[in-house]
mmCIF file of C-alpha atoms in Angstrom:
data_model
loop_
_atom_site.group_PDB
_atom_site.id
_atom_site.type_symbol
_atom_site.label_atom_id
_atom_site.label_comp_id
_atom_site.label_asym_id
_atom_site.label_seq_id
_atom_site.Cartn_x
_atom_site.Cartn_y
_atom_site.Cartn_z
ATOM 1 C CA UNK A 1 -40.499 15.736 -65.036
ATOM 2 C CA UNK A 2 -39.642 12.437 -65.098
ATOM 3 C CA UNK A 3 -37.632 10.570 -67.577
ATOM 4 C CA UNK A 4 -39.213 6.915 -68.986
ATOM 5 C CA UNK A 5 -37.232 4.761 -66.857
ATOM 6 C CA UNK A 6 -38.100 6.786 -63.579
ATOM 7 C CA UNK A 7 -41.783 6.698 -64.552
ATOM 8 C CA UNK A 8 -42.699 3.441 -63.804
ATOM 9 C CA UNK A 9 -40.461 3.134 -60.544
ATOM 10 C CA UNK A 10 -41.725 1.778 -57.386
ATOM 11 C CA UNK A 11 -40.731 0.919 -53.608
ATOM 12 C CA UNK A 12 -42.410 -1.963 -54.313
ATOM 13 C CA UNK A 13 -40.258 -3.080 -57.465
ATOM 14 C CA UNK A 14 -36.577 -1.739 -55.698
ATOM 15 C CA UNK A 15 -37.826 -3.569 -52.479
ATOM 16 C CA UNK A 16 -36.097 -7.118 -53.591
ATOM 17 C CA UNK A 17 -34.731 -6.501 -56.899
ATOM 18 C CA UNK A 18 -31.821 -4.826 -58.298
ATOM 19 C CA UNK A 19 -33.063 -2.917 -61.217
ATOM 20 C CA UNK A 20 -30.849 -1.797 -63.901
ATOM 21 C CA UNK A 21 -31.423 1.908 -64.853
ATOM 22 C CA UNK A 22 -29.593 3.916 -67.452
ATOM 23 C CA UNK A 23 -27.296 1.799 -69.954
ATOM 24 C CA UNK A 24 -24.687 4.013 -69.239
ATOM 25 C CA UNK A 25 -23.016 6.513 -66.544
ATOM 26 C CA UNK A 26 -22.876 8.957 -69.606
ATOM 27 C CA UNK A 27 -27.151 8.054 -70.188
ATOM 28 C CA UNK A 28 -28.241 8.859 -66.714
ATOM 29 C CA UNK A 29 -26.156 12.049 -66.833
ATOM 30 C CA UNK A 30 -27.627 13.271 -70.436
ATOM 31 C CA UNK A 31 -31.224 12.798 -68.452
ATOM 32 C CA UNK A 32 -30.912 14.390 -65.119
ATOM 33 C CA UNK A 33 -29.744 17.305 -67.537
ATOM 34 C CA UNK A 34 -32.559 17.077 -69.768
ATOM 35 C CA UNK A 35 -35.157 17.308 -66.837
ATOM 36 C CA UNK A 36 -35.290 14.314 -65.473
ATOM 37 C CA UNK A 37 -35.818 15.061 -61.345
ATOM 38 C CA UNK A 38 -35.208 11.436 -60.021
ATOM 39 C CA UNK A 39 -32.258 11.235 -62.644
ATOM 40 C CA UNK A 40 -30.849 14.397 -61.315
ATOM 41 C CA UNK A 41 -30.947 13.130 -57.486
ATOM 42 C CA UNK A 42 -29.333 9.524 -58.303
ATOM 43 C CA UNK A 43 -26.471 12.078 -60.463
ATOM 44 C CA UNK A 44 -26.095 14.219 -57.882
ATOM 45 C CA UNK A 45 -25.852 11.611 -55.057
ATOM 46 C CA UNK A 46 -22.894 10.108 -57.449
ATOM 47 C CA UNK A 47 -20.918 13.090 -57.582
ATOM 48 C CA UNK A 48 -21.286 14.266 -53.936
ATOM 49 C CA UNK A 49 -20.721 10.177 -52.879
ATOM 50 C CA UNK A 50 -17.862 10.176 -50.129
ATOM 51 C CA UNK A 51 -16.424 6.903 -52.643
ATOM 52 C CA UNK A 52 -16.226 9.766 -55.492
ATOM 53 C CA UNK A 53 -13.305 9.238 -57.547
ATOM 54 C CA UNK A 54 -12.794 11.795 -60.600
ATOM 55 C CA UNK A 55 -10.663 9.425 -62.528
ATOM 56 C CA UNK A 56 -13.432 6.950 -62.193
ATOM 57 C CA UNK A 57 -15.742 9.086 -63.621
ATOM 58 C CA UNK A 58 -13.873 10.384 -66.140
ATOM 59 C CA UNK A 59 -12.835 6.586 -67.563
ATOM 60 C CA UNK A 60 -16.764 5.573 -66.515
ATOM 61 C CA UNK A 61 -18.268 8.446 -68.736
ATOM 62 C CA UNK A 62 -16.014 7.865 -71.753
ATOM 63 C CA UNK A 63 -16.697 4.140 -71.896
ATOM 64 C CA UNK A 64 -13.692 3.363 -70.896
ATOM 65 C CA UNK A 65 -12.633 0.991 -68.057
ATOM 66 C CA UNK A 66 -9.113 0.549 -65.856
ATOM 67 C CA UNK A 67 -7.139 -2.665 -66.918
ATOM 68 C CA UNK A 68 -9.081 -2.422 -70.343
ATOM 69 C CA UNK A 69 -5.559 -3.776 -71.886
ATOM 70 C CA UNK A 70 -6.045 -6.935 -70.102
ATOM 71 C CA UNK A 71 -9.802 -8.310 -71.657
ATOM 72 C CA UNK A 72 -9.139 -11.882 -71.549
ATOM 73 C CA UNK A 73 -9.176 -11.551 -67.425
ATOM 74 C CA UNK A 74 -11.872 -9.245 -66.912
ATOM 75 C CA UNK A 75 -14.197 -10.974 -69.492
ATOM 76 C CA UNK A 76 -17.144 -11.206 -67.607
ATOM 77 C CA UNK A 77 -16.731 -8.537 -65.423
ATOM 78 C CA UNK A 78 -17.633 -5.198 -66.812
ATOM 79 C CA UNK A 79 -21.321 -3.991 -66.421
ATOM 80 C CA UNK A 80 -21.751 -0.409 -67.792
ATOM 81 C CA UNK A 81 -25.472 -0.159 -66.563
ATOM 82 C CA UNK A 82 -26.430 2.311 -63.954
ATOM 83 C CA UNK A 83 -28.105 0.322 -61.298
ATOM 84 C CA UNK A 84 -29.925 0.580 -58.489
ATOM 85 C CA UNK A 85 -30.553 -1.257 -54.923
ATOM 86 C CA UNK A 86 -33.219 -0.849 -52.371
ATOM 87 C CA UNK A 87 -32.128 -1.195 -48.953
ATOM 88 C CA UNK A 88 -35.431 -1.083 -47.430
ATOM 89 C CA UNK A 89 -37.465 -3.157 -43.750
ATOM 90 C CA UNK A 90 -41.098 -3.413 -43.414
ATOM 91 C CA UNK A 91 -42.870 -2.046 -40.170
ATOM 92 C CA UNK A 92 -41.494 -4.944 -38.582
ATOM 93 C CA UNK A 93 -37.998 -3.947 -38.083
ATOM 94 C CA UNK A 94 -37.272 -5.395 -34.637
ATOM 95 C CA UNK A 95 -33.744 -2.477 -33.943
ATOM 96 C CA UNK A 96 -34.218 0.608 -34.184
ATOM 97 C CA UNK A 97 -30.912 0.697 -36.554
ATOM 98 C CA UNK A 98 -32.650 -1.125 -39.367
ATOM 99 C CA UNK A 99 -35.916 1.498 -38.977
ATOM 100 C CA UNK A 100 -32.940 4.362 -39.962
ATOM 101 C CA UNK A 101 -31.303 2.310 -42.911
ATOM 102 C CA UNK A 102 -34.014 3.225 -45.617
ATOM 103 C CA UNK A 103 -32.526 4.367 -48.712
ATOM 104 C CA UNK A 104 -31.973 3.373 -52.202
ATOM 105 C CA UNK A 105 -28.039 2.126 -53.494
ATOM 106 C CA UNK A 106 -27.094 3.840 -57.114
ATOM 107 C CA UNK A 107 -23.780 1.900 -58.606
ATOM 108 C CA UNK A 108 -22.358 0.833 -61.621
ATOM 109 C CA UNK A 109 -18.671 -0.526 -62.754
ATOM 110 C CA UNK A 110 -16.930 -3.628 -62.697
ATOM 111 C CA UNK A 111 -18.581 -6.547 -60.887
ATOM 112 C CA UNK A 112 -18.237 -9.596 -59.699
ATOM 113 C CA UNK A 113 -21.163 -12.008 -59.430
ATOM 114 C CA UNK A 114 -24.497 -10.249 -58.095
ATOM 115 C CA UNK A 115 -21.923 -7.499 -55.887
ATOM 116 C CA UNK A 116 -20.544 -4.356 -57.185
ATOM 117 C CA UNK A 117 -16.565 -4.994 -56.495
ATOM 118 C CA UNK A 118 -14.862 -1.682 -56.537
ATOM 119 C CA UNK A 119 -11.188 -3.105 -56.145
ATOM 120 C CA UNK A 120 -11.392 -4.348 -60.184
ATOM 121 C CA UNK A 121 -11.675 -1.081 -61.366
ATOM 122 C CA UNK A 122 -13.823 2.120 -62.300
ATOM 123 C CA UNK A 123 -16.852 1.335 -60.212
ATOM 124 C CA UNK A 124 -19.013 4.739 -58.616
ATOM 125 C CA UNK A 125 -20.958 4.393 -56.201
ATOM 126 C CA UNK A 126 -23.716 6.746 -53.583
ATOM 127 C CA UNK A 127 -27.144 6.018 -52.336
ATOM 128 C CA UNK A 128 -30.117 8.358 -51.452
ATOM 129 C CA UNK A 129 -31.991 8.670 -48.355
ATOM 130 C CA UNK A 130 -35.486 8.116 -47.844
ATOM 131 C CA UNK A 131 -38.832 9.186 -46.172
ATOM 132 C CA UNK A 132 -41.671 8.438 -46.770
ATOM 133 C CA UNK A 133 -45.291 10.092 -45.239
ATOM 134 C CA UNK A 134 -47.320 8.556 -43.090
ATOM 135 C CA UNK A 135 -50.436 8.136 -45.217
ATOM 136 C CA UNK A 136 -48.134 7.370 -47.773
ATOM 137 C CA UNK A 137 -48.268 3.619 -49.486
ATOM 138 C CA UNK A 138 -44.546 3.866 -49.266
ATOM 139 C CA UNK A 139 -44.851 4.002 -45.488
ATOM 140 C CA UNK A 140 -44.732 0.405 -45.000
ATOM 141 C CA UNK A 141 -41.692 -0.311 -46.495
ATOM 142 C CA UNK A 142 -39.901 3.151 -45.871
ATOM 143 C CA UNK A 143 -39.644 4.068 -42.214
ATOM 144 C CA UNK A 144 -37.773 7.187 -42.154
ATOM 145 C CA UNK A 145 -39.915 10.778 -42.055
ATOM 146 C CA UNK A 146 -39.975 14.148 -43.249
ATOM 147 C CA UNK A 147 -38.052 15.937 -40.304
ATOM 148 C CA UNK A 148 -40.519 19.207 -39.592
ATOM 149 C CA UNK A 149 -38.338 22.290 -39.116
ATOM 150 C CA UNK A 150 -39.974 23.649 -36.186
ATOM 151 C CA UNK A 151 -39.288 21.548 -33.330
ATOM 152 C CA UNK A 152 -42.170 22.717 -31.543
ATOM 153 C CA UNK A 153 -44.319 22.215 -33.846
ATOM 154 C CA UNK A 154 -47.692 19.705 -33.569
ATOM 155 C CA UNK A 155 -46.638 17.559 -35.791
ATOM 156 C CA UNK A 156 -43.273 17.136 -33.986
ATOM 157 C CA UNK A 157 -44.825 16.401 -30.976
ATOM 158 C CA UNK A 158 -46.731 13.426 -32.471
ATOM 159 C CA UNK A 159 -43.896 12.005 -33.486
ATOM 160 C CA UNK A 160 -42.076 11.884 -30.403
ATOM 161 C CA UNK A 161 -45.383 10.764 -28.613
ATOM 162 C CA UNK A 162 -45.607 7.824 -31.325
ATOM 163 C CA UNK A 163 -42.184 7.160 -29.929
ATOM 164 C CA UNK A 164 -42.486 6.862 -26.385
ATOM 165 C CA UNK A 165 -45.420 5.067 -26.846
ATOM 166 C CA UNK A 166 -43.610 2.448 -29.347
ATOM 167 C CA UNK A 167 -40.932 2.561 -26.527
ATOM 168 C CA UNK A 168 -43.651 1.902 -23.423
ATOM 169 C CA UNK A 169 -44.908 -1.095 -25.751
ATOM 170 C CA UNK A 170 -42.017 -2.826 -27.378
ATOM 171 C CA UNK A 171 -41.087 -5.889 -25.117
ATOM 172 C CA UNK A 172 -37.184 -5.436 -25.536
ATOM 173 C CA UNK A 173 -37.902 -1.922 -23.930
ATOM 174 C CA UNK A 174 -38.459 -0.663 -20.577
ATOM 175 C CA UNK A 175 -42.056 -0.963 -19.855
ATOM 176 C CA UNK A 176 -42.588 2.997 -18.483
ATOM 177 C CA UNK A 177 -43.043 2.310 -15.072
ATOM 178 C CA UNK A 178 -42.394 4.816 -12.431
ATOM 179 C CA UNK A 179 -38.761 3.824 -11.025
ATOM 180 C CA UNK A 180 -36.672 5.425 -8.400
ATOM 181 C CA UNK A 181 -35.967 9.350 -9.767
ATOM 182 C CA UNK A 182 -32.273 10.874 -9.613
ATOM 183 C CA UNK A 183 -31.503 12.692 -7.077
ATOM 184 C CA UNK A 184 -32.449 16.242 -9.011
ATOM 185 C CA UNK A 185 -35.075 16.507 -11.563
ATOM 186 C CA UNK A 186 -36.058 20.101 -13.702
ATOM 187 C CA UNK A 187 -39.950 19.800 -13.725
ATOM 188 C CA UNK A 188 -41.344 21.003 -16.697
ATOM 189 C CA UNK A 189 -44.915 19.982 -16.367
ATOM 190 C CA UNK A 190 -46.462 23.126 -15.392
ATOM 191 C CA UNK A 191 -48.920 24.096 -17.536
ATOM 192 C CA UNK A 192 -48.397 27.707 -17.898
ATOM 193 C CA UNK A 193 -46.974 28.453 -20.876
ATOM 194 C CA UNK A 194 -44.722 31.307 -18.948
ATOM 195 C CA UNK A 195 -43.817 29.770 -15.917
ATOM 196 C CA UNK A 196 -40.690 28.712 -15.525
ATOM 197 C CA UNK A 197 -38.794 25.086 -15.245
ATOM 198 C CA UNK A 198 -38.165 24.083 -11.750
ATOM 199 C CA UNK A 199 -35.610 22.222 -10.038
ATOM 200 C CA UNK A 200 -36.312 19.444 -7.498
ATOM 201 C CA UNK A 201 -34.834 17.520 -4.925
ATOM 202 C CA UNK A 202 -36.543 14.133 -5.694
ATOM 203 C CA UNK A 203 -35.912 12.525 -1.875
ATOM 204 C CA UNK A 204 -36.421 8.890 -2.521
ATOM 205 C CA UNK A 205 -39.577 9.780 -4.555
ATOM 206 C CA UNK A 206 -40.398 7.460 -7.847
ATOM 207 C CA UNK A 207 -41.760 8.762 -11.050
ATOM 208 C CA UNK A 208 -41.361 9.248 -15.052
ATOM 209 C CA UNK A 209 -38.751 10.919 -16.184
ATOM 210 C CA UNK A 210 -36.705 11.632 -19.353
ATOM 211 C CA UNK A 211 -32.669 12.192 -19.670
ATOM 212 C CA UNK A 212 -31.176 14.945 -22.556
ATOM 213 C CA UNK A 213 -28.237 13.134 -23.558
ATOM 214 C CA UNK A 214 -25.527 15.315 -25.424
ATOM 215 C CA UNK A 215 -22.572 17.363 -26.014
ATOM 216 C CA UNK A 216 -22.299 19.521 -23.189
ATOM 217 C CA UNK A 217 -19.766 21.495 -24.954
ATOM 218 C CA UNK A 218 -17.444 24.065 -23.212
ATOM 219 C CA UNK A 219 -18.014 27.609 -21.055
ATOM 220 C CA UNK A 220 -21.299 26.123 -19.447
ATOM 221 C CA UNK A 221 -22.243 29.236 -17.073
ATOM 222 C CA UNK A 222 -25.555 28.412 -16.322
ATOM 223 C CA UNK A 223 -25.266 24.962 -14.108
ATOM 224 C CA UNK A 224 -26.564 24.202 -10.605
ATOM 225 C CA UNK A 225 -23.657 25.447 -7.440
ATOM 226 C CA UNK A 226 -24.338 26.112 -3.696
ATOM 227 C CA UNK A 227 -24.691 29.249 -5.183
ATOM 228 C CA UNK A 228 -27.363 29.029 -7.791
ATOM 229 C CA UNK A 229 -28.937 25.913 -6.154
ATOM 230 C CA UNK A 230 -31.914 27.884 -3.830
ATOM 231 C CA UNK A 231 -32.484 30.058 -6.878
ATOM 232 C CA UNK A 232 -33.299 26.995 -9.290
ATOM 233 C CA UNK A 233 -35.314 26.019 -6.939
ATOM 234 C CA UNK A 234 -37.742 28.689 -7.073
ATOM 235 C CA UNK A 235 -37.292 28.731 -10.778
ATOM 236 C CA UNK A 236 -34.496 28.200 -13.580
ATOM 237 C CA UNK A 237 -34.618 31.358 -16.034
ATOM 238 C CA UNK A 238 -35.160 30.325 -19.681
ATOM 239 C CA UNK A 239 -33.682 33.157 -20.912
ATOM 240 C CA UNK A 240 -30.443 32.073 -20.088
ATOM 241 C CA UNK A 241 -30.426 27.967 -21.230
ATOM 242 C CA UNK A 242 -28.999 26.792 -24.389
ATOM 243 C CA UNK A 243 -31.138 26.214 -27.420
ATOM 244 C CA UNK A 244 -31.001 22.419 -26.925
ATOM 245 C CA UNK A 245 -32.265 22.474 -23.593
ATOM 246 C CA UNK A 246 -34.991 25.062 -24.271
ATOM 247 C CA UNK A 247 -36.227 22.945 -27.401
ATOM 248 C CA UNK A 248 -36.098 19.518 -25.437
ATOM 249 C CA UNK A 249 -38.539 21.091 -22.270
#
């Protein structure tokens, strides 16, 4: 269900506009309990806001404001309106750090000018994430996607194909061309599903090849010694990787 303010809502009309919601903190809270799904999501992304202040909400809901005893210098300044903010960049995003900023702003308080200003008093404040599907109309705008729980999953695999390809093609990227390999490489490209991961001794060779960059985390048993070395050659054992390396081959 959807309340009559959430209705009409579009990416399109939050793309460059800030659009005023609910008249009231109290208003958008009465509606996400009454039903409302989109209500509920910008309430719930208030409350569970890192900026969430109970004594803000509890002046904010009972129409009451900090510093109410001095009017004459806040005149001006109070907006009691829910309201909300796109934060949005069309497929055109050149960095990859705007193509992860999609989401919408949900604020309301004490202002000053266009900006929500949190110093003069009871202001709350959160924002919600968003995705959008790829056939969706939304798409162009919103960049983020739904994250598939099975990471070896089709669709999962399209996506990080779309990737390397948008990596291979973007000019501020490296172009994909074989360079000189490290020194060891695991080759994964066998095409038996059961065969194992092998390690190689590259010797000067050039090729493709794709670095697993993380936490390495403590009590690592499984690593490559004089010891284990002629063994990983002839195959490294699945069985006894971590999760993260198993899902990234």
């Amino acid at each position: 269900m959807h309340c009559d303010l959430c209705k009409p809502l579009t990416v399109a009309d939050l793309r460059d506009n800030d659009i005023y919601h609910h008249s009231t903190l109290a208003a958008l809270r009465n509606s996400a309990e009454s039903g409302c799904v989109m209500c509920n999501l910008f309430w719930t992304c208030l409350v569970t806001s890192e900026s969430y202040n109970v004594d803000a909400f509890k002046t904010h809901l009972e129409g009451r404001f900090w510093g109410d005893e001095d009017k004459q210098a806040l005149d001006g300044l109070t907006d009691t309106a829910v309201r909300l903010r796109a934060e949005l960049h069309d497929n055109g995003a050149e960095t990859m750090e705007e193509h992860f900023q999609s989401k919408i702003h949900v604020y309301s308080g004490r202002r000053h000018g266009p900006e929500i200003n949190t110093e003069l008093g009871s202001a709350v404040y959160g924002w919600v994430g968003l995705y959008a599907r790829p056939d969706s109309p939304s798409a162009r705008w919103v960049s983020g996607r739904e994250v598939p729980p099975d990471p070896s999953s089709d669709s999962c695999f399209h996506f990080v194909t779309s990737w390397i390809e948008t990596c291979d093609q973007h000019h501020g990227c490296s172009p994909g061309k074989e360079t000189l390999l490290p020194k060891r490489v695991v080759d994964v490209r066998s095409s038996d599903q059961n065969a194992e991961p092998i390690l190689r001794e590259t010797r000067g060779v050039y090729g493709r090849y794709a670095a697993l960059s993380y936490c390495w985390g403590e009590g690592q048993k499984y690593i490559t010694t004089k010891e284990t070395i002629a063994q990983f050659r002839s195959g490294i054992a699945m069985s006894k990787l971590s999760k993260t390396i198993i899902d990234a081959i």
